[in-house]
Short mmCIF file of C-alpha atoms in Angstrom, two decimals:
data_model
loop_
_atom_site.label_atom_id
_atom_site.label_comp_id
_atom_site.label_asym_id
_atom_site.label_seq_id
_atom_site.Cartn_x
_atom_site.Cartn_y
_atom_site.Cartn_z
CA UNK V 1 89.58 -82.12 18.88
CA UNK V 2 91.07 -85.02 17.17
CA UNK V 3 87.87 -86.84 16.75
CA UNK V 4 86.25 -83.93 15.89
CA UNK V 5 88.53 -83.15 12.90
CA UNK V 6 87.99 -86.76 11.57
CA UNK V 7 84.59 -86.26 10.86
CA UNK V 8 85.17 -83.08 9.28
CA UNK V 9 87.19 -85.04 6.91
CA UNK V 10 85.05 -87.31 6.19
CA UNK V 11 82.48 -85.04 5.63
CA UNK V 12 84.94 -83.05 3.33
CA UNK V 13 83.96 -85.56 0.75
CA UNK V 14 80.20 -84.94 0.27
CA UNK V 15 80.43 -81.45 0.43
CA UNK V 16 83.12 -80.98 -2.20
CA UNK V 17 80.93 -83.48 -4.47
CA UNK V 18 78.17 -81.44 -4.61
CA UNK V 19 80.43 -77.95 -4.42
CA UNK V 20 81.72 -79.05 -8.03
CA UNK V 21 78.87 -80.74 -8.99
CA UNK V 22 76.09 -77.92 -8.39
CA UNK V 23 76.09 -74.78 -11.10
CA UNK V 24 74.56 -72.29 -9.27
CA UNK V 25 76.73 -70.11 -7.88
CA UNK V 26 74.81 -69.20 -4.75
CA UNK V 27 74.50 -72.62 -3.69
CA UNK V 28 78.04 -73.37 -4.15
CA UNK V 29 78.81 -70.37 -1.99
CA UNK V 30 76.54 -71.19 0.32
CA UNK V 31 77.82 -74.65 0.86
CA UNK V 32 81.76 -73.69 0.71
CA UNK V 33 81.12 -70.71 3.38
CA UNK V 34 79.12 -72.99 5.79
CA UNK V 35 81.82 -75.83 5.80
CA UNK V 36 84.53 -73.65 5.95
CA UNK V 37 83.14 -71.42 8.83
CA UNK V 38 82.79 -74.64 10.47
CA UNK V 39 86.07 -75.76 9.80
CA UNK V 40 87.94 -72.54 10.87
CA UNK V 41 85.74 -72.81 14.26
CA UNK V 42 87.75 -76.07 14.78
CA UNK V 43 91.17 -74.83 13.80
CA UNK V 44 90.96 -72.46 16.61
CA UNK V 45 88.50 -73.81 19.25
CA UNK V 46 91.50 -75.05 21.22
CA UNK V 47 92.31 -71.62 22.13
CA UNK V 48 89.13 -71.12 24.21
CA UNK V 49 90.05 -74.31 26.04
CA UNK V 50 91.30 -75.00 29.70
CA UNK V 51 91.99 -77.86 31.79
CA UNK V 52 93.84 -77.79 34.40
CA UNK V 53 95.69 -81.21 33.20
CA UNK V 54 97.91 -78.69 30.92
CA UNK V 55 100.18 -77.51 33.20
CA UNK V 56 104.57 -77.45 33.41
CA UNK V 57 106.35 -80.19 34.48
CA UNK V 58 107.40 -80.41 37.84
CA UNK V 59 103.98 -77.97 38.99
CA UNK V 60 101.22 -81.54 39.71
CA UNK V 61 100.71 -81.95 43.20
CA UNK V 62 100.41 -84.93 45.27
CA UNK V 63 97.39 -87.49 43.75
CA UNK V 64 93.72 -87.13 45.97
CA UNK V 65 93.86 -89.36 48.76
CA UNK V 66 91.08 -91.81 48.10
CA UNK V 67 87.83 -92.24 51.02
CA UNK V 68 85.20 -95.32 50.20
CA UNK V 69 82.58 -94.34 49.99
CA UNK V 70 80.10 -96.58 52.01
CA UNK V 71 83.23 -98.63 52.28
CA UNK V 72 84.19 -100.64 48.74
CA UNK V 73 80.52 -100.87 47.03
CA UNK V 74 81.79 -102.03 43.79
CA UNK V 75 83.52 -104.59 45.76
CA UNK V 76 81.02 -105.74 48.62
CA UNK V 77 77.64 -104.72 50.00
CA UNK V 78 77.48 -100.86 50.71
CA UNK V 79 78.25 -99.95 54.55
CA UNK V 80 78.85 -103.60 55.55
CA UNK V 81 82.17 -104.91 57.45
CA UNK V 82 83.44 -106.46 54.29
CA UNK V 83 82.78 -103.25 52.10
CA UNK V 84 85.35 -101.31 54.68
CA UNK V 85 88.02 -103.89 54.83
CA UNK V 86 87.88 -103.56 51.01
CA UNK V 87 88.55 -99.95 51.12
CA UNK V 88 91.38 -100.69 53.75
CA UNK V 89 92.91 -103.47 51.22
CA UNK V 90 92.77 -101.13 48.22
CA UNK V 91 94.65 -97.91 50.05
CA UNK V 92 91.28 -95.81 51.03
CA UNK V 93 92.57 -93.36 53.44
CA UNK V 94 89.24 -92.79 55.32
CA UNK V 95 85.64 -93.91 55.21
CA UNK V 96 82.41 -92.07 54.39
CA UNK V 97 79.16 -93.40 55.48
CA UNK V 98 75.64 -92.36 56.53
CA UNK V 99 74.59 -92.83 60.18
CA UNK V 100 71.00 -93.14 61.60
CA UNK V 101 69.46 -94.31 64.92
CA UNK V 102 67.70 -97.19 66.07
CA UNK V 103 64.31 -97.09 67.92
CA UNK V 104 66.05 -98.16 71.13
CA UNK V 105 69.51 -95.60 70.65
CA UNK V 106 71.56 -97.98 68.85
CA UNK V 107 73.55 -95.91 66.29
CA UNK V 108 73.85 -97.81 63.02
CA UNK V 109 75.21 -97.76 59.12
CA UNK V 110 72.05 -97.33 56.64
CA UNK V 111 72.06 -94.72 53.43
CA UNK V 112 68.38 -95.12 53.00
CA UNK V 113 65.30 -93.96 54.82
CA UNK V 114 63.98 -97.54 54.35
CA UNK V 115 65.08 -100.97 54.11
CA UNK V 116 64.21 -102.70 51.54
CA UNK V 117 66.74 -102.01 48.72
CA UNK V 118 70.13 -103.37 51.09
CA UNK V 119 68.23 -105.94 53.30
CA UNK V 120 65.81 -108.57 53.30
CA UNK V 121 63.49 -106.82 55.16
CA UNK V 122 60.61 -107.44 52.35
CA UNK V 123 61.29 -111.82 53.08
CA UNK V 124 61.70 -111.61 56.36
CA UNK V 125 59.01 -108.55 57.64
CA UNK V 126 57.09 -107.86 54.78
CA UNK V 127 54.48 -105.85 55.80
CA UNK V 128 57.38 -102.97 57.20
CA UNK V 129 59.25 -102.99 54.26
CA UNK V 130 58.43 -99.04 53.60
CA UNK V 131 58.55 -98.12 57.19
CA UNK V 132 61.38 -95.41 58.20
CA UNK V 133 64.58 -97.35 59.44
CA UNK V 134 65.02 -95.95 62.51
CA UNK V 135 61.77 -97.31 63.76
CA UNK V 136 63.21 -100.69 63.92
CA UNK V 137 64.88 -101.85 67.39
CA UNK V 138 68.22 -103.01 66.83
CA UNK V 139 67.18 -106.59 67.72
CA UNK V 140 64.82 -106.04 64.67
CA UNK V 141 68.03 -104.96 62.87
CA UNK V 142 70.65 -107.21 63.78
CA UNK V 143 68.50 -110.13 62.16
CA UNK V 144 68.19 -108.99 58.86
CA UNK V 145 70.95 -109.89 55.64
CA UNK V 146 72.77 -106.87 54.24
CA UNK V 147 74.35 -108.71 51.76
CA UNK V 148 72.49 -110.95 49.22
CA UNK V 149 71.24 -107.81 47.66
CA UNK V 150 74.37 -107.55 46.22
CA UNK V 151 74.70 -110.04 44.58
CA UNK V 152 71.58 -110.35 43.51
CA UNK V 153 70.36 -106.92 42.43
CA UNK V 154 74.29 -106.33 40.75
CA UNK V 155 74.00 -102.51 41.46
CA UNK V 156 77.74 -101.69 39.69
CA UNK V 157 77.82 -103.36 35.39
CA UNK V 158 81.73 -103.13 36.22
CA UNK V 159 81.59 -105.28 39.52
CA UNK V 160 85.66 -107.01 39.40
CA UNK V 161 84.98 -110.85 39.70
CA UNK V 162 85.06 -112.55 43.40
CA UNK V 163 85.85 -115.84 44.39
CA UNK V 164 83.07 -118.03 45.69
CA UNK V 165 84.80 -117.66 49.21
CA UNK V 166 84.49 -113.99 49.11
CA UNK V 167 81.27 -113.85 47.77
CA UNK V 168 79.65 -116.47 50.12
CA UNK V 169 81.11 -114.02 52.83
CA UNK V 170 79.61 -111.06 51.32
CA UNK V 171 76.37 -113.01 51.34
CA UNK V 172 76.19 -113.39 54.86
CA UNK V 173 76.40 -109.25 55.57
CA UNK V 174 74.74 -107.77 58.20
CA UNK V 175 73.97 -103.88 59.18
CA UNK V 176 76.84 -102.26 60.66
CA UNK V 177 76.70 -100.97 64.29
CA UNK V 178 78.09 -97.42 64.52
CA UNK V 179 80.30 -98.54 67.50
CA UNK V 180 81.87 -101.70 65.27
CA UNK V 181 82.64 -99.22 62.45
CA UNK V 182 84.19 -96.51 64.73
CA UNK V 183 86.28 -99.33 66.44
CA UNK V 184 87.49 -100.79 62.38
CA UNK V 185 88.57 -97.23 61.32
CA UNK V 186 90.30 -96.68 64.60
CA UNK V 187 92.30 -100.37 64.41
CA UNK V 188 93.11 -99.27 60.52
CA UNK V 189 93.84 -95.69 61.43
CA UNK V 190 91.37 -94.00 59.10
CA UNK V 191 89.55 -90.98 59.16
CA UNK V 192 85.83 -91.20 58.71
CA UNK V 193 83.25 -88.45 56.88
CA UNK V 194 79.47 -89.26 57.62
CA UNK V 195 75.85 -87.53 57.17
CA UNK V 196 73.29 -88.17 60.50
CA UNK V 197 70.10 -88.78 59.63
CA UNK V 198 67.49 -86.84 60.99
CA UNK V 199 64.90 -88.91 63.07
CA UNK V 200 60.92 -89.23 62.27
CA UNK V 201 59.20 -86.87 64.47
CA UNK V 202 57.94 -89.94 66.18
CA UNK V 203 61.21 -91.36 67.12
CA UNK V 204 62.67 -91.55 70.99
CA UNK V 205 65.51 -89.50 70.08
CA UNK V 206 63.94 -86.98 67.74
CA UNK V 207 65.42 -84.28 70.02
CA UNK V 208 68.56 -85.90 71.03
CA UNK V 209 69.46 -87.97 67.56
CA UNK V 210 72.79 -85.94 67.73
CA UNK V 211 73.71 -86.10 71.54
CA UNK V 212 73.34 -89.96 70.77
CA UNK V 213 75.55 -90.26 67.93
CA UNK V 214 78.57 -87.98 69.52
CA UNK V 215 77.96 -90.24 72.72
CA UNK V 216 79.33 -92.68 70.47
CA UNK V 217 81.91 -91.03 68.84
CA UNK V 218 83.19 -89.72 71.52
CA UNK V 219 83.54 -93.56 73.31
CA UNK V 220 85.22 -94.92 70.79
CA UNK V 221 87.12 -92.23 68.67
CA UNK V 222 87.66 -89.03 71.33
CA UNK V 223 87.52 -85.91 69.04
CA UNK V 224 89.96 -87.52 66.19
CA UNK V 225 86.72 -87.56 63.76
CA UNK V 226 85.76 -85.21 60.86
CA UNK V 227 81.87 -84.34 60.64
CA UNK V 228 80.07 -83.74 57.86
CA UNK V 229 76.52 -81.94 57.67
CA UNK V 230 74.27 -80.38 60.15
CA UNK V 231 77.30 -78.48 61.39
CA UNK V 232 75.96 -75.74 63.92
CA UNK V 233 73.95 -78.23 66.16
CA UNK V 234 77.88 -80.31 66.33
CA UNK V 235 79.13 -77.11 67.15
CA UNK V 236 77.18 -76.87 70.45
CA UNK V 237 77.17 -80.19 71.41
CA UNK V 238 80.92 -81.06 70.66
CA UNK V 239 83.24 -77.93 69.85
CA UNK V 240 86.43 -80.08 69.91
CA UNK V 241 84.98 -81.73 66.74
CA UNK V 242 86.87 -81.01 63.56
CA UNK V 243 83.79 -79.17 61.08
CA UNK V 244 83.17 -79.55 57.48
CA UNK V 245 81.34 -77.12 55.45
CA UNK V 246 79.51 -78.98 52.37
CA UNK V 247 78.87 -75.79 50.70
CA UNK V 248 82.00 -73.36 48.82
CA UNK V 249 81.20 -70.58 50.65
CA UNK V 250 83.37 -67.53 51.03
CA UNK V 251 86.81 -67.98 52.86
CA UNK V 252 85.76 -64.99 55.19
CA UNK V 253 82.85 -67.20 56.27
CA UNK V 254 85.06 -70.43 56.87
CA UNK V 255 87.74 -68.58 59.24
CA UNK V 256 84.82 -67.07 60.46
CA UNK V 257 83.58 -69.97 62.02
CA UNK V 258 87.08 -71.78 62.23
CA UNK V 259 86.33 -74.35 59.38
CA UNK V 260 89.20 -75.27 57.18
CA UNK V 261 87.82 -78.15 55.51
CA UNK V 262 85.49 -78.45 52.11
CA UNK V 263 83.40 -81.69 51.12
CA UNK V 264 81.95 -80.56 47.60
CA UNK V 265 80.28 -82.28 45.00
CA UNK V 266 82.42 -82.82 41.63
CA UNK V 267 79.90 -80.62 39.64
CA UNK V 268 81.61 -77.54 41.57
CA UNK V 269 84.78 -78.42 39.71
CA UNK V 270 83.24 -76.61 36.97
CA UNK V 271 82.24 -73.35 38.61
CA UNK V 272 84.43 -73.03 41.76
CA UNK V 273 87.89 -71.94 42.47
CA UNK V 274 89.41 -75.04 43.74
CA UNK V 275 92.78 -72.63 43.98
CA UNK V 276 91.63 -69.89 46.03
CA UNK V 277 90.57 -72.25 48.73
CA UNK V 278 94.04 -74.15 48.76
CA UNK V 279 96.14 -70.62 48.49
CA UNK V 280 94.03 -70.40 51.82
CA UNK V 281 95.37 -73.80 53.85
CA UNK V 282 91.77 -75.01 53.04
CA UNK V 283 91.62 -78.55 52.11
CA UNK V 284 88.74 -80.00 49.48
CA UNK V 285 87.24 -83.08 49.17
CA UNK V 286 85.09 -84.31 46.13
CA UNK V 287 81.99 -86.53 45.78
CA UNK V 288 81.29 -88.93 44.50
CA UNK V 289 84.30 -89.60 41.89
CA UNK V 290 83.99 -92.58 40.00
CA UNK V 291 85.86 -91.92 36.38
CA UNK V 292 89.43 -91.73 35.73
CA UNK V 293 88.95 -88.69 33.78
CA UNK V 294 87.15 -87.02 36.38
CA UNK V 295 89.75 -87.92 39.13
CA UNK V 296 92.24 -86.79 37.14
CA UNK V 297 90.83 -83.38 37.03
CA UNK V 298 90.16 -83.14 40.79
CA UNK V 299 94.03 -84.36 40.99
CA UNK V 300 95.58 -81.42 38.34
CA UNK V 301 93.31 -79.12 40.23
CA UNK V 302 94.96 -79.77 43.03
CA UNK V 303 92.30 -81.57 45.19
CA UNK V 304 93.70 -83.24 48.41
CA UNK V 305 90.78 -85.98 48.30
CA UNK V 306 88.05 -87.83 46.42
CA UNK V 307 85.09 -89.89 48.09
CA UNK V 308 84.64 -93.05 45.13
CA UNK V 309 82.81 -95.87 44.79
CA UNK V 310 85.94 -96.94 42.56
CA UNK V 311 88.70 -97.23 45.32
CA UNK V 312 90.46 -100.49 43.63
CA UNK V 313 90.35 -98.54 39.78
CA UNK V 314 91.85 -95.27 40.91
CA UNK V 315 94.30 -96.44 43.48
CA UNK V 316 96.35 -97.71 40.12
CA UNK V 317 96.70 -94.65 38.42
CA UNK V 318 99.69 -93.73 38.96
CA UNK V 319 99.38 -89.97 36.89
CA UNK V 320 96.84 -87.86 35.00
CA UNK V 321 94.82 -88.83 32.01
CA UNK V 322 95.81 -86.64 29.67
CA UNK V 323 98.83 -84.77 31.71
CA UNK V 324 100.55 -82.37 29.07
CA UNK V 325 102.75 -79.39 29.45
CA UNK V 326 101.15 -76.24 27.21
CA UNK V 327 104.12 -77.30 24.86
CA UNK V 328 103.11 -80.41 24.08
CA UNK V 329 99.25 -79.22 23.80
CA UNK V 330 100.30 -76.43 21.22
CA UNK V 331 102.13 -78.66 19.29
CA UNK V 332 99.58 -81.83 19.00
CA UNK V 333 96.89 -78.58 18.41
CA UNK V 334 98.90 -77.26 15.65
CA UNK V 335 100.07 -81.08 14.17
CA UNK V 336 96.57 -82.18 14.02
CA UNK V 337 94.78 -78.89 12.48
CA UNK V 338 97.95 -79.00 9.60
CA UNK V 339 96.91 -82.95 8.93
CA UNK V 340 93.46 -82.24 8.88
CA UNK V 341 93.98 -79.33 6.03
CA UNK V 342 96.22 -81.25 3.90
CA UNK V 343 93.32 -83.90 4.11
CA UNK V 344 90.87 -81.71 3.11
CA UNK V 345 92.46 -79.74 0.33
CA UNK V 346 93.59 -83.07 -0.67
CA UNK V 347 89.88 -84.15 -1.29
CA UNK V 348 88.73 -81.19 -2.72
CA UNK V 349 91.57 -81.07 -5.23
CA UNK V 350 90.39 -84.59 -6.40
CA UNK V 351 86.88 -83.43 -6.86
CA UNK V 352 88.30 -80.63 -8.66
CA UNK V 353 90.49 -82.47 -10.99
CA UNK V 354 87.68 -84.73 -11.28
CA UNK V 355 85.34 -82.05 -12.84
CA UNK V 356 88.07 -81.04 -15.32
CA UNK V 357 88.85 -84.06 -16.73
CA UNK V 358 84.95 -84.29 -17.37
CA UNK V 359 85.30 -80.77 -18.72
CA UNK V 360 88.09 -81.70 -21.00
CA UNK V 361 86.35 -85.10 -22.30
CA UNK V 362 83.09 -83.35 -22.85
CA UNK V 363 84.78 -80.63 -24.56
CA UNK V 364 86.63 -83.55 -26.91
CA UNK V 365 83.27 -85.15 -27.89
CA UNK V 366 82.02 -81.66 -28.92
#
């Protein structure tokens, strides 16, 4: 708003030259009516705004627990060892991650369907550098570097400086093993949201991809792990599972099939009643938020939980961006739409004393 009224200013000045300047009438109409229908849009815009950041004091709820997601990427190769113990030292609460399956049943960390953009795969096997990573053995997979990448590719503009300690350790990164991750969030106490990968049709454990994984799970971690994505085949297999629904569906449908937990993308924000769903003892989680600004909204909405990329950036903010009681926003409204008038008539009176002290010396040489 405040920006916005600046360059109305500013453009105050050309259009009350050529107001005083032009002697058709219709023209000068034509150019006052235009700027000022613009100008009183401005002056009370502000009442067709919301944001949940305006709120009374006393009414902001706890700040969004933060999850990594794929660990700490900003900080250290996506889904490596390092990346997770990077969430843990910046206050993550909980991990997210993407699991698939190798050839030989060997659960294991890996976003992609392929390879090549997080490991060497194209140096060290270069003629299966598209082929589906699941196809790999995990003998295939243990050998390969998750971690120069990194530093090599720079994936984040805003990646915090390392130490050449750190960084030689983030170097030497290799794929995570389902079981080693399970184990690191259970040592650290975290709780853990993950996609499965569906299998190639061609895989071993096309049929059984999910009995695998929960095999897993269920060694290391017992039921104390929260599921996200292909929800009515977990259902089946493992009931005692807690179940995440990544759609906002109706609350009816939730209780209907005992889910109390959201994972939605920050876009819904925009068109879905965050409120409804907490009124309801359902809890929300947002992906993937990056921005302070944006975090702040999923925090005055009353979001319990965020999955970032940014873990060590939002973990300082200590309130809001932008936290103002409807007080406050009326006033800095009303202060800035009075500056910006006085501005403006200012200008305009100086064009218009301008053309009558022209007026006056023309009428003098007459």
């Amino acid at each position: 708003h405040v920006v916005t009224f600046v360059a109305m200013i500013l453009l105050a000045w050309p259009v009350a030259l050529n107001f005083f300047r032009i002697d058709n009438k219709v023209l000068q109409a034509l150019i006052l009516l235009g700027y000022l229908g613009s100008l009183l849009f401005l002056l009370f815009m502000p009442l067709g705004f919301y944001s949940p950041c305006i709120m009374e004091k006393g009414t902001l709820g706890p700040k969004p627990a933060l999850i990594g997601h794929r660990g700490a990427p900003m900080l250290a190769p996506e889904n490596t060892e390092m990346s997770f113990k990077k969430a843990v030292h910046h206050g993550a609460v909980g991990f997210e991650t993407d699991v698939t399956i190798s050839f030989d049943g060997v659960p294991f960390l890996m976003h992609d369907k392929t390879l090549k953009r997080t490991t060497n795969i194209a140096s060290v096997f270069p003629g299966f550098k598209d082929i589906n990573a699941a196809l790999f053995p995990w003998e295939y997979l243990e050998k390969l570097n998750a971690g120069n990448w990194f530093f090599e590719e720079k994936p984040f503009f805003q990646r915090p400086a390392i130490s050449p300690e750190e960084e030689e350790l983030g170097r030497n990164q290799s794929i995570f093993k389902l079981s080693d991750f399970l184990k690191l969030a259970k040592q650290e106490n975290k709780l853990i949201l993950f996609d499965l990968n569906r299998l190639p049709w061609s895989h071993p454990y096309n049929t059984t991809w999910i009995n695998r994984t929960l095999e897993v799970l269920q060694s290391e971690l017992g039921n104390k792990s929260h599921l996200v994505r292909d929800r009515e085949e977990v259902i089946n297999v493992a009931p005692g599972f807690q179940q995440t629904s990544g759609k906002a569906v109706s609350i009816e449908e939730l209780r209907k099939h005992n889910i109390v937990k959201l994972n939605l993308n920050y876009r819904d924000l925009c068109h879905v009643d965050i409120r409804k769903y907490l009124k309801s003892n359902i809890t929300v989680n947002l992906w993937v938020v990056n921005e302070p600004w944006l975090f702040s909204l999923a925090w005055c909405s009353g979001v319990q939980s965020v999955t970032t990329d940014s873990v060590h950036t939002l973990g300082k903010l200590h309130q809001p961006s932008f936290l103002m009681t409807p007080k406050e926003y009326m006033t800095m409204w009303i202060v800035t739409d009075v500056v910006a008038v006085f501005f403006i008539s200012l200008i305009f009176g100086f064009h218009s004393s301008i053309l009558s002290w022209h007026q006056i010396n023309l009428h003098f040489l007459k």
